[in-house]
Structures are given as structure tokens and as C-alpha cells.
Amino acid sequence: PEQPLEPENPDTPDEPEQPIIPEDPVIVELKENFGEIYRYLKLGTLPDLTKGSVDFIYGTDDVVNVPLTNDLIPEDFDVSSVGRKKLTFELDGNEFSLDFIVIDEDKVVTVFKDVTATHWGYEFIRATVGAGFFAGRSEDLFGTEENLTRAEFCQLLVTIFKDYDTLEPTREQTFTDLEDGAWYVNAVNTCAAAGVVSGVGDNKFNPQGKITRQDAALMLMKVMLGEDALSQIDPDETIAKARENGIAAVDFEQTADYAKAAVAASAGV
């Protein structure tokens, strides 16, 4: 007689399908799908990588999507202190990295008279203050309507990206208009020695000058990408891709030539 079928167990999860690797695989491209991974971490809380994946694209046009798991988080990944944290992991012999910001939610921003819960930048300000990147203009003012100076932006870069190789000294550069002992001197000199800034001419930096958006983009991309990688960017092609992804950048054509590659690269960052 025919044997009865085994009843299904609804508590048994389906086994995930295993990626089918092509025979004789030659990887021609890796596509990181990390956009859904939440990058702000509460103090002492590990990230959740399961929202991310990597597409392995082979010469045979096969695409294998490999989901990330939290087992990829190194045991020594430190979330016990605030600030920017870089998480590096290996997947199928390829190294990847993700930046996270660890914040202390006990650092409230409501002490600032110019930051209310309805302010458009409230969550971003809350995160940067909680991460120790900003302390405000005074005890009760954050300075939401004020522009950053060139010196302040150097300090911000050094604070956030202090362990980046791109901030290692590679040249000698000194400026004659830096005030001896001023709070910004070390940060400006660090950026100058790394080639992140070159001044405004005549060995001057203009530390108290307001930084422009294009100069901020140039400095930021020099730190995040490095000068060599930045020099390989095609501005027109890069901004076209950004616009395809919904970044209007309607005034991009007004950008000075020296900053076009950096502004294009920073679109959407």
C-alpha cells in the first residue's frame, strides 16, 4: 500500500538556496549592495549586516548574489566608544569595508536653543553630537545657520577620518597665516601634509574664510578616495550616473574645473 506523506512541519524554516557558482568562474566585477545597512549604532550595539549583500559578476554574465551575515563582524570590532568605526571583512577571498558611526544617545541636543525636534537637520545634528564630531558654537548654541570655516572643516576631517591612510603625511607644506598655538593648527597642518589642502596662494591658507561647497567636496573626496583614485574619475560620466539615481545637481555645471571630479563623486554621499 502507498505510504502516507510525512506531515509538513511549519516550524522548520526553508533552507536558503545555495548560490550556483559557474564552472571555471572568473570574477569581472563585484557590486556592493550595502545601502540598506543602518550605519548609526547605539553605544555598545553591534551592526546588523543582514540587510546587505554582494553581487559576484562573472565573465560568463552569471550574477551570484551572496547575502551578508553577522558572522562576518570581527570579534574585535569596537562599539564601546563613540565615533567613526571601520568594519572590515572578507567574503570569498575579497576584502570589503563599511563605515559606522557609534553615538551616545544620552548626549542630548535639546540644550541648543537653535536645534528643535522639528528642525530639518535634527537627526543628523543629534548623531554628529552624539558621535563627538561637534560640540556646538557655545553651551546653548549649535550654530545651525552659520557656515563652517576652512579651519573648522580641516578639524572635522581629522576628527572623523583620523585613521585613514590618506591623512598620512606625504609632502611638506607650511602656511604663513596660521596663528601660533591656535586650536586648528594641527588639523590644518595634517591636511596640508597629506595633500588634502594646498592653500589659497602665497603660502596662505585663510583659516577663518568660509569654506565653499566645492572645496568641501574636494577635501572630503581626497580623504575618502585618495588623490590617485580621484584623478581617475570622469566628472561627466559620474554626475550622469548620480542624476540617474535621483540626484538633480542642477548647478553642477557651475563647478570650477579643479573640483568637478570631487563634486561629481560626492553627489549622493
PDB file of N, CA and C in Angstrom, residues 98-176:
ATOM      1  N   LEU A  98      33.081  48.729   5.709  1.00  0.00           N
ATOM      2  CA  LEU A  98      31.909  49.565   5.961  1.00  0.00           C
ATOM      3  C   LEU A  98      32.239  50.538   7.084  1.00  0.00           C
ATOM      4  N   ASP A  99      31.792  51.775   6.938  1.00  0.00           N
ATOM      5  CA  ASP A  99      31.963  52.761   7.997  1.00  0.00           C
ATOM      6  C   ASP A  99      30.681  52.882   8.808  1.00  0.00           C
ATOM      7  N   PHE A 100      30.830  52.898  10.118  1.00  0.00           N
ATOM      8  CA  PHE A 100      29.689  53.090  11.014  1.00  0.00           C
ATOM      9  C   PHE A 100      29.990  54.258  11.947  1.00  0.00           C
ATOM     10  N   ILE A 101      28.929  54.873  12.448  1.00  0.00           N
ATOM     11  CA  ILE A 101      29.061  55.941  13.435  1.00  0.00           C
ATOM     12  C   ILE A 101      28.421  55.460  14.735  1.00  0.00           C
ATOM     13  N   VAL A 102      29.229  55.349  15.795  1.00  0.00           N
ATOM     14  CA  VAL A 102      28.714  54.963  17.108  1.00  0.00           C
ATOM     15  C   VAL A 102      28.370  56.232  17.868  1.00  0.00           C
ATOM     16  N   ILE A 103      27.120  56.302  18.337  1.00  0.00           N
ATOM     17  CA  ILE A 103      26.670  57.524  19.012  1.00  0.00           C
ATOM     18  C   ILE A 103      26.217  57.222  20.441  1.00  0.00           C
ATOM     19  N   ASP A 104      26.372  58.228  21.287  1.00  0.00           N
ATOM     20  CA  ASP A 104      25.896  58.156  22.667  1.00  0.00           C
ATOM     21  C   ASP A 104      24.570  58.905  22.729  1.00  0.00           C
ATOM     22  N   GLU A 105      23.468  58.174  22.828  1.00  0.00           N
ATOM     23  CA  GLU A 105      22.154  58.812  22.800  1.00  0.00           C
ATOM     24  C   GLU A 105      21.862  59.633  24.049  1.00  0.00           C
ATOM     25  N   ASP A 106      22.704  59.487  25.078  1.00  0.00           N
ATOM     26  CA  ASP A 106      22.499  60.284  26.288  1.00  0.00           C
ATOM     27  C   ASP A 106      22.961  61.728  26.103  1.00  0.00           C
ATOM     28  N   LYS A 107      23.723  61.969  25.016  1.00  0.00           N
ATOM     29  CA  LYS A 107      24.136  63.342  24.726  1.00  0.00           C
ATOM     30  C   LYS A 107      22.995  64.028  23.989  1.00  0.00           C
ATOM     31  N   VAL A 108      22.226  64.798  24.691  1.00  0.00           N
ATOM     32  CA  VAL A 108      21.037  65.411  24.101  1.00  0.00           C
ATOM     33  C   VAL A 108      21.401  66.710  23.396  1.00  0.00           C
ATOM     34  N   VAL A 109      20.653  67.027  22.332  1.00  0.00           N
ATOM     35  CA  VAL A 109      20.899  68.276  21.604  1.00  0.00           C
ATOM     36  C   VAL A 109      19.863  69.341  21.959  1.00  0.00           C
ATOM     37  N   THR A 110      18.918  68.989  22.829  1.00  0.00           N
ATOM     38  CA  THR A 110      17.884  69.952  23.191  1.00  0.00           C
ATOM     39  C   THR A 110      18.433  71.110  24.010  1.00  0.00           C
ATOM     40  N   VAL A 111      19.694  70.989  24.463  1.00  0.00           N
ATOM     41  CA  VAL A 111      20.300  72.111  25.182  1.00  0.00           C
ATOM     42  C   VAL A 111      20.592  73.265  24.232  1.00  0.00           C
ATOM     43  N   PHE A 112      20.645  72.984  22.921  1.00  0.00           N
ATOM     44  CA  PHE A 112      20.906  74.032  21.945  1.00  0.00           C
ATOM     45  C   PHE A 112      19.594  74.751  21.598  1.00  0.00           C
ATOM     46  N   LYS A 113      19.573  76.048  21.791  1.00  0.00           N
ATOM     47  CA  LYS A 113      18.354  76.830  21.543  1.00  0.00           C
ATOM     48  C   LYS A 113      17.954  76.805  20.070  1.00  0.00           C
ATOM     49  N   ASP A 114      18.931  76.618  19.168  1.00  0.00           N
ATOM     50  CA  ASP A 114      18.635  76.674  17.739  1.00  0.00           C
ATOM     51  C   ASP A 114      18.419  75.291  17.121  1.00  0.00           C
ATOM     52  N   VAL A 115      18.285  74.248  17.952  1.00  0.00           N
ATOM     53  CA  VAL A 115      18.012  72.903  17.436  1.00  0.00           C
ATOM     54  C   VAL A 115      16.747  72.377  18.116  1.00  0.00           C
ATOM     55  N   THR A 116      15.658  72.397  17.388  1.00  0.00           N
ATOM     56  CA  THR A 116      14.412  71.849  17.901  1.00  0.00           C
ATOM     57  C   THR A 116      14.131  70.526  17.211  1.00  0.00           C
ATOM     58  N   ALA A 117      13.217  69.759  17.784  1.00  0.00           N
ATOM     59  CA  ALA A 117      12.897  68.450  17.215  1.00  0.00           C
ATOM     60  C   ALA A 117      12.294  68.556  15.822  1.00  0.00           C
ATOM     61  N   THR A 118      11.787  69.729  15.454  1.00  0.00           N
ATOM     62  CA  THR A 118      11.196  69.908  14.127  1.00  0.00           C
ATOM     63  C   THR A 118      12.195  70.459  13.111  1.00  0.00           C
ATOM     64  N   HIS A 119      13.405  70.753  13.541  1.00  0.00           N
ATOM     65  CA  HIS A 119      14.423  71.267  12.613  1.00  0.00           C
ATOM     66  C   HIS A 119      14.780  70.170  11.608  1.00  0.00           C
ATOM     67  N   TRP A 120      14.932  70.558  10.318  1.00  0.00           N
ATOM     68  CA  TRP A 120      15.170  69.561   9.269  1.00  0.00           C
ATOM     69  C   TRP A 120      16.444  68.751   9.497  1.00  0.00           C
ATOM     70  N   GLY A 121      17.396  69.331  10.201  1.00  0.00           N
ATOM     71  CA  GLY A 121      18.655  68.625  10.424  1.00  0.00           C
ATOM     72  C   GLY A 121      18.773  67.982  11.793  1.00  0.00           C
ATOM     73  N   TYR A 122      17.662  67.891  12.520  1.00  0.00           N
ATOM     74  CA  TYR A 122      17.702  67.441  13.912  1.00  0.00           C
ATOM     75  C   TYR A 122      18.396  66.091  14.076  1.00  0.00           C
ATOM     76  N   GLU A 123      17.981  65.085  13.304  1.00  0.00           N
ATOM     77  CA  GLU A 123      18.544  63.739  13.478  1.00  0.00           C
ATOM     78  C   GLU A 123      20.026  63.698  13.130  1.00  0.00           C
ATOM     79  N   PHE A 124      20.428  64.452  12.094  1.00  0.00           N
ATOM     80  CA  PHE A 124      21.839  64.475  11.704  1.00  0.00           C
ATOM     81  C   PHE A 124      22.682  65.180  12.764  1.00  0.00           C
ATOM     82  N   ILE A 125      22.162  66.283  13.283  1.00  0.00           N
ATOM     83  CA  ILE A 125      22.875  67.008  14.338  1.00  0.00           C
ATOM     84  C   ILE A 125      22.983  66.139  15.581  1.00  0.00           C
ATOM     85  N   ARG A 126      21.902  65.469  15.900  1.00  0.00           N
ATOM     86  CA  ARG A 126      21.888  64.581  17.075  1.00  0.00           C
ATOM     87  C   ARG A 126      22.947  63.493  16.939  1.00  0.00           C
ATOM     88  N   ALA A 127      23.077  62.945  15.728  1.00  0.00           N
ATOM     89  CA  ALA A 127      24.056  61.879  15.512  1.00  0.00           C
ATOM     90  C   ALA A 127      25.482  62.400  15.593  1.00  0.00           C
ATOM     91  N   THR A 128      25.753  63.573  14.985  1.00  0.00           N
ATOM     92  CA  THR A 128      27.123  64.085  14.991  1.00  0.00           C
ATOM     93  C   THR A 128      27.551  64.541  16.375  1.00  0.00           C
ATOM     94  N   VAL A 129      26.619  65.110  17.135  1.00  0.00           N
ATOM     95  CA  VAL A 129      26.942  65.496  18.519  1.00  0.00           C
ATOM     96  C   VAL A 129      27.156  64.240  19.357  1.00  0.00           C
ATOM     97  N   GLY A 130      26.286  63.250  19.173  1.00  0.00           N
ATOM     98  CA  GLY A 130      26.405  62.004  19.926  1.00  0.00           C
ATOM     99  C   GLY A 130      27.661  61.231  19.611  1.00  0.00           C
ATOM    100  N   ALA A 131      28.186  61.432  18.394  1.00  0.00           N
ATOM    101  CA  ALA A 131      29.425  60.749  17.994  1.00  0.00           C
ATOM    102  C   ALA A 131      30.673  61.533  18.399  1.00  0.00           C
ATOM    103  N   GLY A 132      30.474  62.729  18.940  1.00  0.00           N
ATOM    104  CA  GLY A 132      31.615  63.530  19.381  1.00  0.00           C
ATOM    105  C   GLY A 132      32.279  64.324  18.277  1.00  0.00           C
ATOM    106  N   PHE A 133      31.608  64.468  17.109  1.00  0.00           N
ATOM    107  CA  PHE A 133      32.201  65.214  15.998  1.00  0.00           C
ATOM    108  C   PHE A 133      32.022  66.714  16.157  1.00  0.00           C
ATOM    109  N   PHE A 134      30.917  67.118  16.782  1.00  0.00           N
ATOM    110  CA  PHE A 134      30.617  68.535  17.005  1.00  0.00           C
ATOM    111  C   PHE A 134      30.256  68.744  18.464  1.00  0.00           C
ATOM    112  N   ALA A 135      30.568  69.940  18.946  1.00  0.00           N
ATOM    113  CA  ALA A 135      30.182  70.288  20.317  1.00  0.00           C
ATOM    114  C   ALA A 135      29.338  71.548  20.352  1.00  0.00           C
ATOM    115  N   GLY A 136      29.127  72.187  19.197  1.00  0.00           N
ATOM    116  CA  GLY A 136      28.347  73.416  19.151  1.00  0.00           C
ATOM    117  C   GLY A 136      29.231  74.640  19.262  1.00  0.00           C
ATOM    118  N   ARG A 137      28.626  75.792  18.927  1.00  0.00           N
ATOM    119  CA  ARG A 137      29.362  77.060  18.993  1.00  0.00           C
ATOM    120  C   ARG A 137      29.544  77.525  20.437  1.00  0.00           C
ATOM    121  N   SER A 138      28.585  77.159  21.285  1.00  0.00           N
ATOM    122  CA  SER A 138      28.650  77.515  22.698  1.00  0.00           C
ATOM    123  C   SER A 138      27.840  76.483  23.468  1.00  0.00           C
ATOM    124  N   GLU A 139      27.676  76.708  24.764  1.00  0.00           N
ATOM    125  CA  GLU A 139      26.946  75.740  25.581  1.00  0.00           C
ATOM    126  C   GLU A 139      25.495  75.605  25.158  1.00  0.00           C
ATOM    127  N   ASP A 140      24.909  76.675  24.616  1.00  0.00           N
ATOM    128  CA  ASP A 140      23.490  76.606  24.271  1.00  0.00           C
ATOM    129  C   ASP A 140      23.181  76.945  22.810  1.00  0.00           C
ATOM    130  N   LEU A 141      24.217  77.045  21.968  1.00  0.00           N
ATOM    131  CA  LEU A 141      24.004  77.309  20.541  1.00  0.00           C
ATOM    132  C   LEU A 141      24.830  76.353  19.694  1.00  0.00           C
ATOM    133  N   PHE A 142      24.154  75.707  18.739  1.00  0.00           N
ATOM    134  CA  PHE A 142      24.869  74.813  17.829  1.00  0.00           C
ATOM    135  C   PHE A 142      25.418  75.572  16.629  1.00  0.00           C
ATOM    136  N   GLY A 143      24.706  76.602  16.192  1.00  0.00           N
ATOM    137  CA  GLY A 143      25.151  77.371  15.026  1.00  0.00           C
ATOM    138  C   GLY A 143      24.573  76.836  13.729  1.00  0.00           C
ATOM    139  N   THR A 144      23.286  76.507  13.733  1.00  0.00           N
ATOM    140  CA  THR A 144      22.665  75.878  12.565  1.00  0.00           C
ATOM    141  C   THR A 144      22.699  76.762  11.321  1.00  0.00           C
ATOM    142  N   GLU A 145      22.711  78.076  11.503  1.00  0.00           N
ATOM    143  CA  GLU A 145      22.672  78.979  10.348  1.00  0.00           C
ATOM    144  C   GLU A 145      24.050  79.527   9.988  1.00  0.00           C
ATOM    145  N   GLU A 146      25.090  79.061  10.656  1.00  0.00           N
ATOM    146  CA  GLU A 146      26.430  79.568  10.400  1.00  0.00           C
ATOM    147  C   GLU A 146      27.192  78.643   9.450  1.00  0.00           C
ATOM    148  N   ASN A 147      28.071  79.229   8.664  1.00  0.00           N
ATOM    149  CA  ASN A 147      28.908  78.456   7.751  1.00  0.00           C
ATOM    150  C   ASN A 147      30.171  77.970   8.462  1.00  0.00           C
ATOM    151  N   LEU A 148      30.654  76.814   8.045  1.00  0.00           N
ATOM    152  CA  LEU A 148      31.925  76.320   8.562  1.00  0.00           C
ATOM    153  C   LEU A 148      33.075  77.109   7.950  1.00  0.00           C
ATOM    154  N   THR A 149      34.102  77.312   8.736  1.00  0.00           N
ATOM    155  CA  THR A 149      35.314  77.926   8.188  1.00  0.00           C
ATOM    156  C   THR A 149      36.213  76.840   7.605  1.00  0.00           C
ATOM    157  N   ARG A 150      37.213  77.261   6.869  1.00  0.00           N
ATOM    158  CA  ARG A 150      38.159  76.312   6.274  1.00  0.00           C
ATOM    159  C   ARG A 150      38.916  75.554   7.368  1.00  0.00           C
ATOM    160  N   ALA A 151      39.245  76.251   8.444  1.00  0.00           N
ATOM    161  CA  ALA A 151      39.940  75.601   9.560  1.00  0.00           C
ATOM    162  C   ALA A 151      39.043  74.585  10.238  1.00  0.00           C
ATOM    163  N   GLU A 152      37.777  74.937  10.437  1.00  0.00           N
ATOM    164  CA  GLU A 152      36.834  74.026  11.088  1.00  0.00           C
ATOM    165  C   GLU A 152      36.628  72.758  10.261  1.00  0.00           C
ATOM    166  N   PHE A 153      36.602  72.908   8.944  1.00  0.00           N
ATOM    167  CA  PHE A 153      36.397  71.725   8.110  1.00  0.00           C
ATOM    168  C   PHE A 153      37.612  70.803   8.174  1.00  0.00           C
ATOM    169  N   CYS A 154      38.808  71.370   8.242  1.00  0.00           N
ATOM    170  CA  CYS A 154      40.010  70.540   8.435  1.00  0.00           C
ATOM    171  C   CYS A 154      39.923  69.770   9.745  1.00  0.00           C
ATOM    172  N   GLN A 155      39.501  70.451  10.799  1.00  0.00           N
ATOM    173  CA  GLN A 155      39.383  69.794  12.097  1.00  0.00           C
ATOM    174  C   GLN A 155      38.352  68.675  12.037  1.00  0.00           C
ATOM    175  N   LEU A 156      37.247  68.914  11.347  1.00  0.00           N
ATOM    176  CA  LEU A 156      36.199  67.900  11.214  1.00  0.00           C
ATOM    177  C   LEU A 156      36.732  66.665  10.492  1.00  0.00           C
ATOM    178  N   LEU A 157      37.468  66.866   9.405  1.00  0.00           N
ATOM    179  CA  LEU A 157      38.024  65.739   8.649  1.00  0.00           C
ATOM    180  C   LEU A 157      38.998  64.923   9.504  1.00  0.00           C
ATOM    181  N   VAL A 158      39.858  65.611  10.224  1.00  0.00           N
ATOM    182  CA  VAL A 158      40.856  64.909  11.043  1.00  0.00           C
ATOM    183  C   VAL A 158      40.176  64.167  12.192  1.00  0.00           C
ATOM    184  N   THR A 159      39.131  64.749  12.758  1.00  0.00           N
ATOM    185  CA  THR A 159      38.409  64.092  13.848  1.00  0.00           C
ATOM    186  C   THR A 159      37.727  62.816  13.366  1.00  0.00           C
ATOM    187  N   ILE A 160      37.064  62.889  12.209  1.00  0.00           N
ATOM    188  CA  ILE A 160      36.284  61.755  11.720  1.00  0.00           C
ATOM    189  C   ILE A 160      37.166  60.691  11.070  1.00  0.00           C
ATOM    190  N   PHE A 161      38.149  61.116  10.293  1.00  0.00           N
ATOM    191  CA  PHE A 161      38.921  60.173   9.470  1.00  0.00           C
ATOM    192  C   PHE A 161      40.370  60.025   9.944  1.00  0.00           C
ATOM    193  N   LYS A 162      40.590  60.174  11.236  1.00  0.00           N
ATOM    194  CA  LYS A 162      41.953  60.225  11.765  1.00  0.00           C
ATOM    195  C   LYS A 162      42.792  58.984  11.459  1.00  0.00           C
ATOM    196  N   ASP A 163      42.132  57.827  11.240  1.00  0.00           N
ATOM    197  CA  ASP A 163      42.899  56.605  10.992  1.00  0.00           C
ATOM    198  C   ASP A 163      42.976  56.249   9.511  1.00  0.00           C
ATOM    199  N   TYR A 164      42.586  57.159   8.630  1.00  0.00           N
ATOM    200  CA  TYR A 164      42.667  56.909   7.188  1.00  0.00           C
ATOM    201  C   TYR A 164      44.108  57.084   6.703  1.00  0.00           C
ATOM    202  N   ASP A 165      44.532  56.182   5.814  1.00  0.00           N
ATOM    203  CA  ASP A 165      45.872  56.293   5.237  1.00  0.00           C
ATOM    204  C   ASP A 165      46.040  57.587   4.444  1.00  0.00           C
ATOM    205  N   THR A 166      44.933  58.094   3.902  1.00  0.00           N
ATOM    206  CA  THR A 166      45.007  59.298   3.079  1.00  0.00           C
ATOM    207  C   THR A 166      45.331  60.550   3.884  1.00  0.00           C
ATOM    208  N   LEU A 167      45.366  60.440   5.216  1.00  0.00           N
ATOM    209  CA  LEU A 167      45.783  61.569   6.045  1.00  0.00           C
ATOM    210  C   LEU A 167      47.218  61.413   6.547  1.00  0.00           C
ATOM    211  N   GLU A 168      47.909  60.405   6.010  1.00  0.00           N
ATOM    212  CA  GLU A 168      49.325  60.249   6.342  1.00  0.00           C
ATOM    213  C   GLU A 168      50.140  61.320   5.608  1.00  0.00           C
ATOM    214  N   PRO A 169      51.196  61.860   6.230  1.00  0.00           N
ATOM    215  CA  PRO A 169      51.981  62.918   5.571  1.00  0.00           C
ATOM    216  C   PRO A 169      52.728  62.401   4.342  1.00  0.00           C
ATOM    217  N   THR A 170      52.628  63.151   3.252  1.00  0.00           N
ATOM    218  CA  THR A 170      53.310  62.774   2.006  1.00  0.00           C
ATOM    219  C   THR A 170      54.141  63.911   1.435  1.00  0.00           C
ATOM    220  N   ARG A 171      54.062  65.102   2.032  1.00  0.00           N
ATOM    221  CA  ARG A 171      54.773  66.256   1.480  1.00  0.00           C
ATOM    222  C   ARG A 171      54.955  67.308   2.572  1.00  0.00           C
ATOM    223  N   GLU A 172      55.778  68.295   2.268  1.00  0.00           N
ATOM    224  CA  GLU A 172      55.977  69.411   3.198  1.00  0.00           C
ATOM    225  C   GLU A 172      55.183  70.613   2.705  1.00  0.00           C
ATOM    226  N   GLN A 173      54.369  71.151   3.547  1.00  0.00           N
ATOM    227  CA  GLN A 173      53.549  72.319   3.190  1.00  0.00           C
ATOM    228  C   GLN A 173      53.344  73.150   4.439  1.00  0.00           C
ATOM    229  N   THR A 174      53.747  74.396   4.399  1.00  0.00           N
ATOM    230  CA  THR A 174      53.554  75.286   5.544  1.00  0.00           C
ATOM    231  C   THR A 174      52.829  76.544   5.085  1.00  0.00           C
ATOM    232  N   PHE A 175      52.030  77.090   5.986  1.00  0.00           N
ATOM    233  CA  PHE A 175      51.288  78.317   5.701  1.00  0.00           C
ATOM    234  C   PHE A 175      51.740  79.412   6.656  1.00  0.00           C
ATOM    235  N   THR A 176      51.782  80.634   6.163  1.00  0.00           N
ATOM    236  CA  THR A 176      52.287  81.754   6.966  1.00  0.00           C
ATOM    237  C   THR A 176      51.199  82.483   7.727  1.00  0.00           C
TER     238      THR A 176
END
